[in-house]
């Protein structure tokens, strides 16, 4: 069972770099439908009568288990990465381009990608009240492993594993899914001095791939190998285990191809409310405060495969000829082999089909203050609040950004704290249909002693970015006497 933890977690870490949404741009009043995914009320503030997104992509990775020494994201294209080896004096602390490990007692990984496909929103006035309607398509990937008991640190440091080691409970979840969302926003309380806006996203979730590992109990015993075994590794045995592994994927391990099909479905909901202080005759506001609850819901994978390992025989994990130097062709082959070791039957661990994965539920509080014309200061606080069991989890984030936004051009700088400990700096730039940004820009361009996190945002939009309130006013029909 140690091997399945290792394979899964390392696969999560280095599968790629994916979403912390770019809050700098999404606080821009011209972000339109793009901002609906983080605040359902924000599209209401767009001064444009319509807005469309052709494609946007957001990528975020943060972990404190592994890093690459003295590198940048762009520099990885031409780098030759080697793995740390204390026996050969290869370490990330003394040379560059080394995949090395922090070796803390606990390890964490938060990874997500967010691709917003063709999306559209429009505003309409019905009985003198403004309404905003939108539809968007979205492809999301998210992985969360928090407080993993880092047994791997012993092997990383080339020290002997303890004779007896008990894992603390742990869980890890990854999900890849599509989303079709309907956005609706309108003003409420028309008699109030402030403008109140309510917004909602109703989302159809399309489950593609998912995996969930839950370790309630696991005890590992190690002993010295015999002369006939690999003397560089101690024998490791799993006892007193209570673990479950569930997965489903579109990857065909025989043809080595990804074959798209829907494996799960669900419903999601985002809700938000905002209060705005503004002159009703002006588009710009003095301040805005919004509360949003995001990603309430789950995806049901009815044909998901479940394996449970509990109260079985002692499993010989390391130095076992059954596992050593064997290439497993699929997760199922590995799990069946593990079941044979635990129960003498390849299918004994297989349970009934189906499992659910909760969406990465969070609360987003936003405050925006106009400093002067076109200049705004924004503060966002996002806190994960998992609602359903086996939920993927997003990163906790506090973000402050200062921006200048006009019809055709917008730009800003930001500072953020991820997981209340990692400080990042970035910003965004918008010119016409193109938006580029990052909430953690330095690792993209500059070498970092410990490269372990990154973020990038890109969007291509169509909207009347050469339009403004004065031009729209001039186009209106005049009822005055000639």
CSV table of N, CA and C in Angstrom, one decimal, residues 85-237:
chain,number,residue,atom,x,y,z
A,85,UNK,N,20.5,12.7,-5.0
A,85,UNK,CA,21.1,11.4,-4.5
A,85,UNK,C,22.2,11.8,-3.5
A,86,UNK,N,21.9,11.7,-2.2
A,86,UNK,CA,22.9,12.0,-1.2
A,86,UNK,C,24.1,11.2,-1.3
A,87,UNK,N,24.0,9.9,-1.7
A,87,UNK,CA,25.2,9.0,-1.8
A,87,UNK,C,26.2,9.5,-2.9
A,88,UNK,N,25.7,10.3,-3.9
A,88,UNK,CA,26.6,10.8,-4.9
A,88,UNK,C,26.8,12.3,-4.7
A,89,UNK,N,26.3,12.8,-3.6
A,89,UNK,CA,26.5,14.3,-3.3
A,89,UNK,C,25.7,15.1,-4.3
A,90,UNK,N,24.6,14.6,-4.8
A,90,UNK,CA,23.7,15.4,-5.7
A,90,UNK,C,22.6,16.0,-4.9
A,91,UNK,N,22.6,17.3,-4.7
A,91,UNK,CA,21.6,17.9,-3.9
A,91,UNK,C,21.2,19.2,-4.5
A,92,UNK,N,19.9,19.6,-4.2
A,92,UNK,CA,19.4,20.9,-4.7
A,92,UNK,C,20.0,22.0,-4.0
A,93,UNK,N,20.7,21.8,-2.8
A,93,UNK,CA,21.3,22.8,-2.1
A,93,UNK,C,22.7,23.2,-2.6
A,94,UNK,N,23.3,22.3,-3.4
A,94,UNK,CA,24.6,22.6,-3.9
A,94,UNK,C,24.8,22.7,-5.4
A,95,UNK,N,23.6,22.4,-6.1
A,95,UNK,CA,23.7,22.6,-7.6
A,95,UNK,C,22.3,22.8,-8.2
A,96,UNK,N,22.3,23.3,-9.4
A,96,UNK,CA,21.0,23.6,-10.1
A,96,UNK,C,20.4,22.5,-10.8
A,97,UNK,N,19.2,22.6,-11.2
A,97,UNK,CA,18.5,21.6,-12.0
A,97,UNK,C,18.4,20.2,-11.3
A,98,UNK,N,18.2,20.2,-10.0
A,98,UNK,CA,18.1,19.0,-9.2
A,98,UNK,C,16.6,18.9,-8.7
A,99,UNK,N,16.0,17.8,-8.9
A,99,UNK,CA,14.7,17.5,-8.3
A,99,UNK,C,15.0,17.0,-6.9
A,100,UNK,N,14.7,17.8,-5.9
A,100,UNK,CA,15.0,17.5,-4.5
A,100,UNK,C,13.8,17.6,-3.7
A,101,UNK,N,13.9,17.3,-2.4
A,101,UNK,CA,12.7,17.2,-1.5
A,101,UNK,C,13.0,18.0,-0.2
A,102,UNK,N,11.9,18.5,0.3
A,102,UNK,CA,11.9,19.3,1.5
A,102,UNK,C,12.1,18.4,2.7
A,103,UNK,N,11.5,17.2,2.7
A,103,UNK,CA,11.6,16.2,3.7
A,103,UNK,C,11.0,16.7,5.1
A,104,UNK,N,9.9,17.4,5.0
A,104,UNK,CA,9.2,17.8,6.2
A,104,UNK,C,8.4,16.7,6.7
A,105,UNK,N,7.9,16.8,7.9
A,105,UNK,CA,7.1,15.7,8.5
A,105,UNK,C,5.7,15.6,7.8
A,106,UNK,N,5.3,16.7,7.2
A,106,UNK,CA,4.0,16.7,6.5
A,106,UNK,C,4.2,17.3,5.1
A,107,UNK,N,3.5,16.8,4.1
A,107,UNK,CA,3.6,17.3,2.7
A,107,UNK,C,2.2,17.7,2.2
A,108,UNK,N,2.2,18.7,1.4
A,108,UNK,CA,0.9,19.2,0.8
A,108,UNK,C,1.1,19.5,-0.6
A,109,UNK,N,0.0,19.3,-1.4
A,109,UNK,CA,0.0,19.6,-2.8
A,109,UNK,C,-1.4,20.1,-3.2
A,110,UNK,N,-1.4,21.3,-3.8
A,110,UNK,CA,-2.6,21.9,-4.4
A,110,UNK,C,-2.3,22.2,-5.8
A,111,UNK,N,-3.1,21.6,-6.7
A,111,UNK,CA,-2.9,21.8,-8.1
A,111,UNK,C,-4.2,22.0,-8.8
A,112,UNK,N,-4.3,22.9,-9.7
A,112,UNK,CA,-5.6,23.0,-10.4
A,112,UNK,C,-5.4,23.7,-11.8
A,113,UNK,N,-6.2,23.4,-12.7
A,113,UNK,CA,-6.2,24.0,-14.0
A,113,UNK,C,-7.6,24.4,-14.4
A,114,UNK,N,-7.8,25.5,-15.0
A,114,UNK,CA,-9.1,26.0,-15.3
A,114,UNK,C,-9.1,26.6,-16.7
A,115,UNK,N,-9.8,26.0,-17.7
A,115,UNK,CA,-9.9,26.5,-19.0
A,115,UNK,C,-11.3,26.9,-19.3
A,116,UNK,N,-11.5,28.2,-19.6
A,116,UNK,CA,-12.8,28.7,-19.9
A,116,UNK,C,-13.0,28.8,-21.4
A,117,UNK,N,-13.9,28.0,-21.9
A,117,UNK,CA,-14.1,27.9,-23.4
A,117,UNK,C,-15.1,29.0,-23.9
A,118,UNK,N,-15.7,28.8,-25.0
A,118,UNK,CA,-16.6,29.8,-25.6
A,118,UNK,C,-17.7,30.1,-24.6
A,119,UNK,N,-17.8,31.4,-24.3
A,119,UNK,CA,-18.7,31.9,-23.2
A,119,UNK,C,-19.3,33.2,-23.6
A,120,UNK,N,-20.5,33.5,-23.2
A,120,UNK,CA,-21.1,34.8,-23.6
A,120,UNK,C,-22.1,35.3,-22.6
A,121,UNK,N,-22.1,36.6,-22.4
A,121,UNK,CA,-23.1,37.2,-21.6
A,121,UNK,C,-23.7,38.5,-22.2
A,122,UNK,N,-24.8,38.9,-21.8
A,122,UNK,CA,-25.5,40.1,-22.3
A,122,UNK,C,-26.3,40.7,-21.2
A,123,UNK,N,-26.6,42.0,-21.3
A,123,UNK,CA,-27.4,42.7,-20.4
A,123,UNK,C,-28.7,43.1,-21.1
A,124,UNK,N,-29.8,43.2,-20.3
A,124,UNK,CA,-31.0,43.6,-20.9
A,124,UNK,C,-31.8,44.4,-19.9
A,125,UNK,N,-32.6,45.4,-20.3
A,125,UNK,CA,-33.4,46.1,-19.4
A,125,UNK,C,-34.9,45.7,-19.6
A,126,UNK,N,-35.4,45.2,-18.5
A,126,UNK,CA,-36.8,44.7,-18.4
A,126,UNK,C,-37.6,45.6,-17.4
A,127,UNK,N,-38.5,46.3,-17.8
A,127,UNK,CA,-39.3,47.2,-16.9
A,127,UNK,C,-38.3,48.1,-16.2
A,128,UNK,N,-37.4,48.7,-16.9
A,128,UNK,CA,-36.4,49.7,-16.4
A,128,UNK,C,-35.5,49.1,-15.4
A,129,UNK,N,-35.3,47.8,-15.4
A,129,UNK,CA,-34.4,47.2,-14.5
A,129,UNK,C,-33.4,46.4,-15.3
A,130,UNK,N,-32.1,46.4,-14.9
A,130,UNK,CA,-31.1,45.7,-15.6
A,130,UNK,C,-31.0,44.3,-15.2
A,131,UNK,N,-30.9,43.4,-16.2
A,131,UNK,CA,-30.6,42.0,-15.9
A,131,UNK,C,-29.4,41.6,-16.8
A,132,UNK,N,-28.7,40.6,-16.2
A,132,UNK,CA,-27.5,40.1,-17.0
A,132,UNK,C,-27.7,38.5,-17.1
A,133,UNK,N,-27.6,38.0,-18.3
A,133,UNK,CA,-27.7,36.6,-18.6
A,133,UNK,C,-26.4,36.1,-19.2
A,134,UNK,N,-25.9,35.0,-18.8
A,134,UNK,CA,-24.7,34.5,-19.4
A,134,UNK,C,-24.6,33.0,-19.5
A,135,UNK,N,-23.8,32.4,-20.4
A,135,UNK,CA,-23.6,31.0,-20.4
A,135,UNK,C,-22.1,30.8,-20.7
A,136,UNK,N,-21.5,29.8,-20.0
A,136,UNK,CA,-20.1,29.5,-20.2
A,136,UNK,C,-19.8,28.0,-20.2
A,137,UNK,N,-18.7,27.7,-20.8
A,137,UNK,CA,-18.2,26.3,-20.9
A,137,UNK,C,-16.9,26.3,-20.2
A,138,UNK,N,-16.5,25.2,-19.5
A,138,UNK,CA,-15.4,25.2,-18.7
A,138,UNK,C,-14.8,23.8,-18.5
A,139,UNK,N,-13.5,23.7,-18.5
A,139,UNK,CA,-12.8,22.4,-18.3
A,139,UNK,C,-11.9,22.6,-17.1
A,140,UNK,N,-12.1,21.7,-16.0
A,140,UNK,CA,-11.3,22.0,-14.8
A,140,UNK,C,-10.6,20.7,-14.4
A,141,UNK,N,-9.5,20.9,-13.8
A,141,UNK,CA,-8.7,19.8,-13.1
A,141,UNK,C,-8.3,20.3,-11.8
A,142,UNK,N,-8.4,19.5,-10.7
A,142,UNK,CA,-8.0,19.9,-9.4
A,142,UNK,C,-7.6,18.7,-8.6
A,143,UNK,N,-6.5,18.9,-7.9
A,143,UNK,CA,-5.9,17.9,-7.0
A,143,UNK,C,-5.6,18.5,-5.7
A,144,UNK,N,-5.9,17.8,-4.6
A,144,UNK,CA,-5.6,18.3,-3.3
A,144,UNK,C,-5.1,17.1,-2.4
A,145,UNK,N,-3.9,17.3,-1.8
A,145,UNK,CA,-3.4,16.4,-0.8
A,145,UNK,C,-2.9,17.3,0.3
A,146,UNK,N,-3.5,17.2,1.5
A,146,UNK,CA,-3.2,18.0,2.6
A,146,UNK,C,-2.7,17.2,3.8
A,147,UNK,N,-1.6,17.7,4.4
A,147,UNK,CA,-1.0,17.0,5.6
A,147,UNK,C,-0.8,15.6,5.4
A,148,UNK,N,-0.1,15.2,4.3
A,148,UNK,CA,0.3,13.8,4.1
A,148,UNK,C,1.4,13.5,5.0
A,149,UNK,N,1.3,12.4,5.8
A,149,UNK,CA,2.4,12.0,6.6
A,149,UNK,C,3.5,11.5,5.8
A,150,UNK,N,4.6,12.3,5.8
A,150,UNK,CA,5.7,12.1,4.8
A,150,UNK,C,6.7,11.0,5.2
A,151,UNK,N,6.3,9.8,5.0
A,151,UNK,CA,7.2,8.6,5.3
A,151,UNK,C,8.3,8.6,4.2
A,152,UNK,N,8.1,9.2,3.1
A,152,UNK,CA,9.1,9.2,2.0
A,152,UNK,C,10.4,9.9,2.4
A,153,UNK,N,10.3,10.8,3.5
A,153,UNK,CA,11.5,11.5,3.8
A,153,UNK,C,12.7,10.6,4.2
A,154,UNK,N,12.4,9.5,4.8
A,154,UNK,CA,13.4,8.6,5.2
A,154,UNK,C,14.2,8.1,4.0
A,155,UNK,N,13.5,7.7,2.9
A,155,UNK,CA,14.2,7.2,1.7
A,155,UNK,C,14.9,8.3,1.0
A,156,UNK,N,14.3,9.5,1.0
A,156,UNK,CA,14.9,10.7,0.3
A,156,UNK,C,16.2,11.1,1.0
A,157,UNK,N,16.3,10.9,2.3
A,157,UNK,CA,17.5,11.3,3.0
A,157,UNK,C,18.5,10.1,3.1
A,158,UNK,N,18.1,9.0,2.5
A,158,UNK,CA,18.9,7.8,2.6
A,158,UNK,C,19.3,7.4,4.0
A,159,UNK,N,18.2,7.4,4.9
A,159,UNK,CA,18.4,6.9,6.3
A,159,UNK,C,17.4,5.8,6.4
A,160,UNK,N,17.7,4.9,7.4
A,160,UNK,CA,16.9,3.7,7.6
A,160,UNK,C,15.5,4.1,8.1
A,161,UNK,N,14.5,3.4,7.5
A,161,UNK,CA,13.1,3.6,8.0
A,161,UNK,C,13.0,3.1,9.4
A,162,UNK,N,12.1,3.7,10.2
A,162,UNK,CA,11.9,3.2,11.6
A,162,UNK,C,11.4,1.8,11.6
A,163,UNK,N,11.7,1.0,12.6
A,163,UNK,CA,11.3,-0.3,12.7
A,163,UNK,C,9.8,-0.5,12.8
A,164,UNK,N,9.1,0.6,13.4
A,164,UNK,CA,7.7,0.5,13.5
A,164,UNK,C,7.2,2.0,13.3
A,165,UNK,N,6.3,2.1,12.4
A,165,UNK,CA,5.8,3.5,12.0
A,165,UNK,C,4.3,3.5,11.8
A,166,UNK,N,3.6,4.3,12.4
A,166,UNK,CA,2.1,4.4,12.2
A,166,UNK,C,1.8,5.7,11.5
A,167,UNK,N,1.1,5.5,10.3
A,167,UNK,CA,0.7,6.7,9.6
A,167,UNK,C,-0.5,7.4,10.3
A,168,UNK,N,-0.5,8.7,10.2
A,168,UNK,CA,-1.6,9.5,10.6
A,168,UNK,C,-2.7,9.4,9.4
A,169,UNK,N,-4.0,9.5,9.7
A,169,UNK,CA,-5.0,9.5,8.7
A,169,UNK,C,-4.7,10.5,7.6
A,170,UNK,N,-5.0,10.1,6.4
A,170,UNK,CA,-4.8,11.0,5.2
A,170,UNK,C,-5.7,10.7,4.1
A,171,UNK,N,-6.0,11.7,3.3
A,171,UNK,CA,-6.8,11.5,2.1
A,171,UNK,C,-6.2,12.4,1.0
A,172,UNK,N,-6.4,11.9,-0.3
A,172,UNK,CA,-6.0,12.7,-1.4
A,172,UNK,C,-7.0,12.5,-2.5
A,173,UNK,N,-7.3,13.6,-3.3
A,173,UNK,CA,-8.4,13.5,-4.3
A,173,UNK,C,-7.9,14.3,-5.5
A,174,UNK,N,-8.2,13.7,-6.7
A,174,UNK,CA,-8.0,14.4,-7.9
A,174,UNK,C,-9.3,14.2,-8.8
A,175,UNK,N,-9.6,15.3,-9.5
A,175,UNK,CA,-10.8,15.2,-10.4
A,175,UNK,C,-10.6,16.0,-11.7
A,176,UNK,N,-11.0,15.5,-12.8
A,176,UNK,CA,-11.0,16.2,-14.1
A,176,UNK,C,-12.4,16.2,-14.6
A,177,UNK,N,-13.0,17.4,-14.8
A,177,UNK,CA,-14.4,17.5,-15.2
A,177,UNK,C,-14.7,18.7,-16.0
A,178,UNK,N,-15.8,18.6,-16.8
A,178,UNK,CA,-16.3,19.7,-17.6
A,178,UNK,C,-17.5,20.4,-16.9
A,179,UNK,N,-17.8,21.6,-17.3
A,179,UNK,CA,-18.8,22.3,-16.7
A,179,UNK,C,-19.5,23.2,-17.7
A,180,UNK,N,-20.9,23.2,-17.7
A,180,UNK,CA,-21.7,24.1,-18.4
A,180,UNK,C,-22.5,25.0,-17.4
A,181,UNK,N,-22.2,26.3,-17.4
A,181,UNK,CA,-22.8,27.1,-16.4
A,181,UNK,C,-23.7,28.2,-17.0
A,182,UNK,N,-24.8,28.5,-16.3
A,182,UNK,CA,-25.8,29.5,-16.7
A,182,UNK,C,-25.6,30.6,-15.6
A,183,UNK,N,-25.3,31.8,-16.0
A,183,UNK,CA,-25.1,32.9,-15.0
A,183,UNK,C,-26.3,33.9,-15.1
A,184,UNK,N,-26.8,34.3,-14.0
A,184,UNK,CA,-27.9,35.3,-13.9
A,184,UNK,C,-27.6,36.2,-12.8
A,185,UNK,N,-27.8,37.5,-13.1
A,185,UNK,CA,-27.6,38.6,-12.1
A,185,UNK,C,-28.6,39.7,-12.3
A,186,UNK,N,-29.1,40.3,-11.2
A,186,UNK,CA,-30.0,41.4,-11.2
A,186,UNK,C,-29.9,42.2,-10.0
A,187,UNK,N,-30.4,43.4,-10.1
A,187,UNK,CA,-30.4,44.3,-8.9
A,187,UNK,C,-31.7,44.0,-8.1
A,188,UNK,N,-31.6,44.2,-6.8
A,188,UNK,CA,-32.7,44.1,-5.9
A,188,UNK,C,-32.8,45.3,-4.9
A,189,UNK,N,-33.8,45.4,-4.1
A,189,UNK,CA,-34.0,46.5,-3.2
A,189,UNK,C,-33.9,47.8,-4.0
A,190,UNK,N,-34.8,48.1,-4.9
A,190,UNK,CA,-34.7,49.3,-5.7
A,190,UNK,C,-34.8,50.6,-4.9
A,191,UNK,N,-35.4,50.6,-3.8
A,191,UNK,CA,-35.6,51.8,-3.0
A,191,UNK,C,-34.4,52.1,-2.1
A,192,UNK,N,-33.4,51.2,-2.0
A,192,UNK,CA,-32.2,51.4,-1.2
A,192,UNK,C,-31.3,52.5,-1.7
A,193,UNK,N,-30.6,53.2,-0.8
A,193,UNK,CA,-29.7,54.2,-1.2
A,193,UNK,C,-28.5,53.5,-1.9
A,194,UNK,N,-28.1,52.3,-1.5
A,194,UNK,CA,-27.1,51.6,-2.1
A,194,UNK,C,-27.7,50.6,-3.2
A,195,UNK,N,-26.8,50.2,-4.1
A,195,UNK,CA,-27.3,49.3,-5.2
A,195,UNK,C,-26.9,47.9,-4.7
A,196,UNK,N,-27.9,47.0,-4.6
A,196,UNK,CA,-27.8,45.6,-4.2
A,196,UNK,C,-27.9,44.7,-5.5
A,197,UNK,N,-27.0,43.8,-5.6
A,197,UNK,CA,-27.0,42.9,-6.7
A,197,UNK,C,-27.0,41.4,-6.2
A,198,UNK,N,-27.8,40.6,-6.8
A,198,UNK,CA,-27.7,39.1,-6.5
A,198,UNK,C,-27.4,38.4,-7.7
A,199,UNK,N,-26.5,37.4,-7.6
A,199,UNK,CA,-26.1,36.6,-8.8
A,199,UNK,C,-26.1,35.1,-8.5
A,200,UNK,N,-26.3,34.3,-9.5
A,200,UNK,CA,-26.2,32.8,-9.3
A,200,UNK,C,-25.7,32.2,-10.5
A,201,UNK,N,-24.9,31.1,-10.4
A,201,UNK,CA,-24.5,30.2,-11.5
A,201,UNK,C,-25.1,28.9,-11.2
A,202,UNK,N,-25.9,28.3,-12.1
A,202,UNK,CA,-26.3,27.0,-12.1
A,202,UNK,C,-25.5,26.2,-13.0
A,203,UNK,N,-24.9,25.1,-12.6
A,203,UNK,CA,-23.9,24.4,-13.4
A,203,UNK,C,-24.2,22.9,-13.5
A,204,UNK,N,-24.0,22.4,-14.7
A,204,UNK,CA,-24.1,21.0,-15.0
A,204,UNK,C,-22.7,20.5,-15.1
A,205,UNK,N,-22.4,19.5,-14.2
A,205,UNK,CA,-21.0,19.0,-14.1
A,205,UNK,C,-20.9,17.7,-14.9
A,206,UNK,N,-19.8,17.6,-15.7
A,206,UNK,CA,-19.5,16.5,-16.6
A,206,UNK,C,-18.3,15.8,-16.1
A,207,UNK,N,-18.4,14.7,-15.3
A,207,UNK,CA,-17.3,14.0,-14.8
A,207,UNK,C,-16.5,13.2,-15.8
A,208,UNK,N,-15.2,13.4,-15.8
A,208,UNK,CA,-14.3,12.7,-16.8
A,208,UNK,C,-13.4,11.7,-16.1
A,209,UNK,N,-12.6,12.2,-15.2
A,209,UNK,CA,-11.6,11.3,-14.5
A,209,UNK,C,-11.6,11.7,-13.0
A,210,UNK,N,-11.4,10.7,-12.1
A,210,UNK,CA,-11.3,11.0,-10.7
A,210,UNK,C,-10.6,9.9,-10.0
A,211,UNK,N,-9.9,10.2,-8.9
A,211,UNK,CA,-9.3,9.2,-8.0
A,211,UNK,C,-9.3,9.8,-6.6
A,212,UNK,N,-9.5,8.8,-5.7
A,212,UNK,CA,-9.6,9.2,-4.3
A,212,UNK,C,-9.0,8.1,-3.4
A,213,UNK,N,-8.1,8.5,-2.6
A,213,UNK,CA,-7.4,7.6,-1.7
A,213,UNK,C,-7.6,8.0,-0.2
A,214,UNK,N,-8.1,7.2,0.6
A,214,UNK,CA,-8.4,7.5,2.0
A,214,UNK,C,-7.6,6.5,2.9
A,215,UNK,N,-6.8,7.0,3.7
A,215,UNK,CA,-6.0,6.1,4.6
A,215,UNK,C,-6.4,6.4,6.1
A,216,UNK,N,-7.3,5.5,6.6
A,216,UNK,CA,-7.7,5.7,8.0
A,216,UNK,C,-6.7,5.1,9.0
A,217,UNK,N,-6.0,4.1,8.6
A,217,UNK,CA,-5.0,3.5,9.4
A,217,UNK,C,-4.0,2.7,8.6
A,218,UNK,N,-2.7,2.8,8.9
A,218,UNK,CA,-1.7,2.1,8.3
A,218,UNK,C,-0.5,2.0,9.2
A,219,UNK,N,0.0,0.8,9.4
A,219,UNK,CA,1.2,0.6,10.2
A,219,UNK,C,2.3,-0.1,9.4
A,220,UNK,N,3.5,0.5,9.4
A,220,UNK,CA,4.6,-0.1,8.6
A,220,UNK,C,5.7,-0.6,9.5
A,221,UNK,N,6.1,-1.8,9.2
A,221,UNK,CA,7.2,-2.4,9.9
A,221,UNK,C,8.4,-2.6,9.0
A,222,UNK,N,9.6,-2.3,9.4
A,222,UNK,CA,10.8,-2.5,8.5
A,222,UNK,C,11.8,-3.4,9.3
A,223,UNK,N,12.6,-4.1,8.5
A,223,UNK,CA,13.6,-5.0,9.0
A,223,UNK,C,14.7,-5.1,8.0
A,224,UNK,N,15.9,-5.5,8.5
A,224,UNK,CA,17.1,-5.6,7.6
A,224,UNK,C,16.9,-6.8,6.6
A,225,UNK,N,17.3,-6.5,5.4
A,225,UNK,CA,17.2,-7.6,4.4
A,225,UNK,C,18.2,-8.7,4.6
A,226,UNK,N,17.9,-9.8,4.0
A,226,UNK,CA,18.8,-11.0,4.0
A,226,UNK,C,19.9,-10.8,2.9
A,227,UNK,N,20.9,-11.5,2.9
A,227,UNK,CA,22.0,-11.4,2.0
A,227,UNK,C,21.5,-11.8,0.5
A,228,UNK,N,20.4,-12.5,0.5
A,228,UNK,CA,19.9,-12.9,-0.9
A,228,UNK,C,19.0,-11.8,-1.4
A,229,UNK,N,18.7,-10.8,-0.6
A,229,UNK,CA,17.8,-9.7,-1.1
A,229,UNK,C,18.7,-8.4,-1.4
A,230,UNK,N,18.0,-7.4,-1.9
A,230,UNK,CA,18.6,-6.1,-2.2
A,230,UNK,C,19.0,-5.5,-0.8
A,231,UNK,N,20.3,-5.5,-0.6
A,231,UNK,CA,20.8,-5.0,0.7
A,231,UNK,C,20.8,-3.5,0.9
A,232,UNK,N,20.4,-2.8,-0.3
A,232,UNK,CA,20.3,-1.4,-0.2
A,232,UNK,C,19.0,-0.9,0.3
A,233,UNK,N,18.0,-1.9,0.4
A,233,UNK,CA,16.7,-1.5,0.9
A,233,UNK,C,16.3,-2.4,2.0
A,234,UNK,N,15.6,-1.8,3.0
A,234,UNK,CA,15.1,-2.6,4.1
A,234,UNK,C,13.8,-3.3,3.6
A,235,UNK,N,13.4,-4.4,4.2
A,235,UNK,CA,12.1,-5.0,4.0
A,235,UNK,C,11.1,-4.1,4.7
A,236,UNK,N,10.0,-3.9,4.0
A,236,UNK,CA,8.9,-3.1,4.6
A,236,UNK,C,7.6,-3.8,4.5
A,237,UNK,N,6.9,-3.9,5.6
A,237,UNK,CA,5.6,-4.7,5.6
A,237,UNK,C,4.5,-3.8,6.1
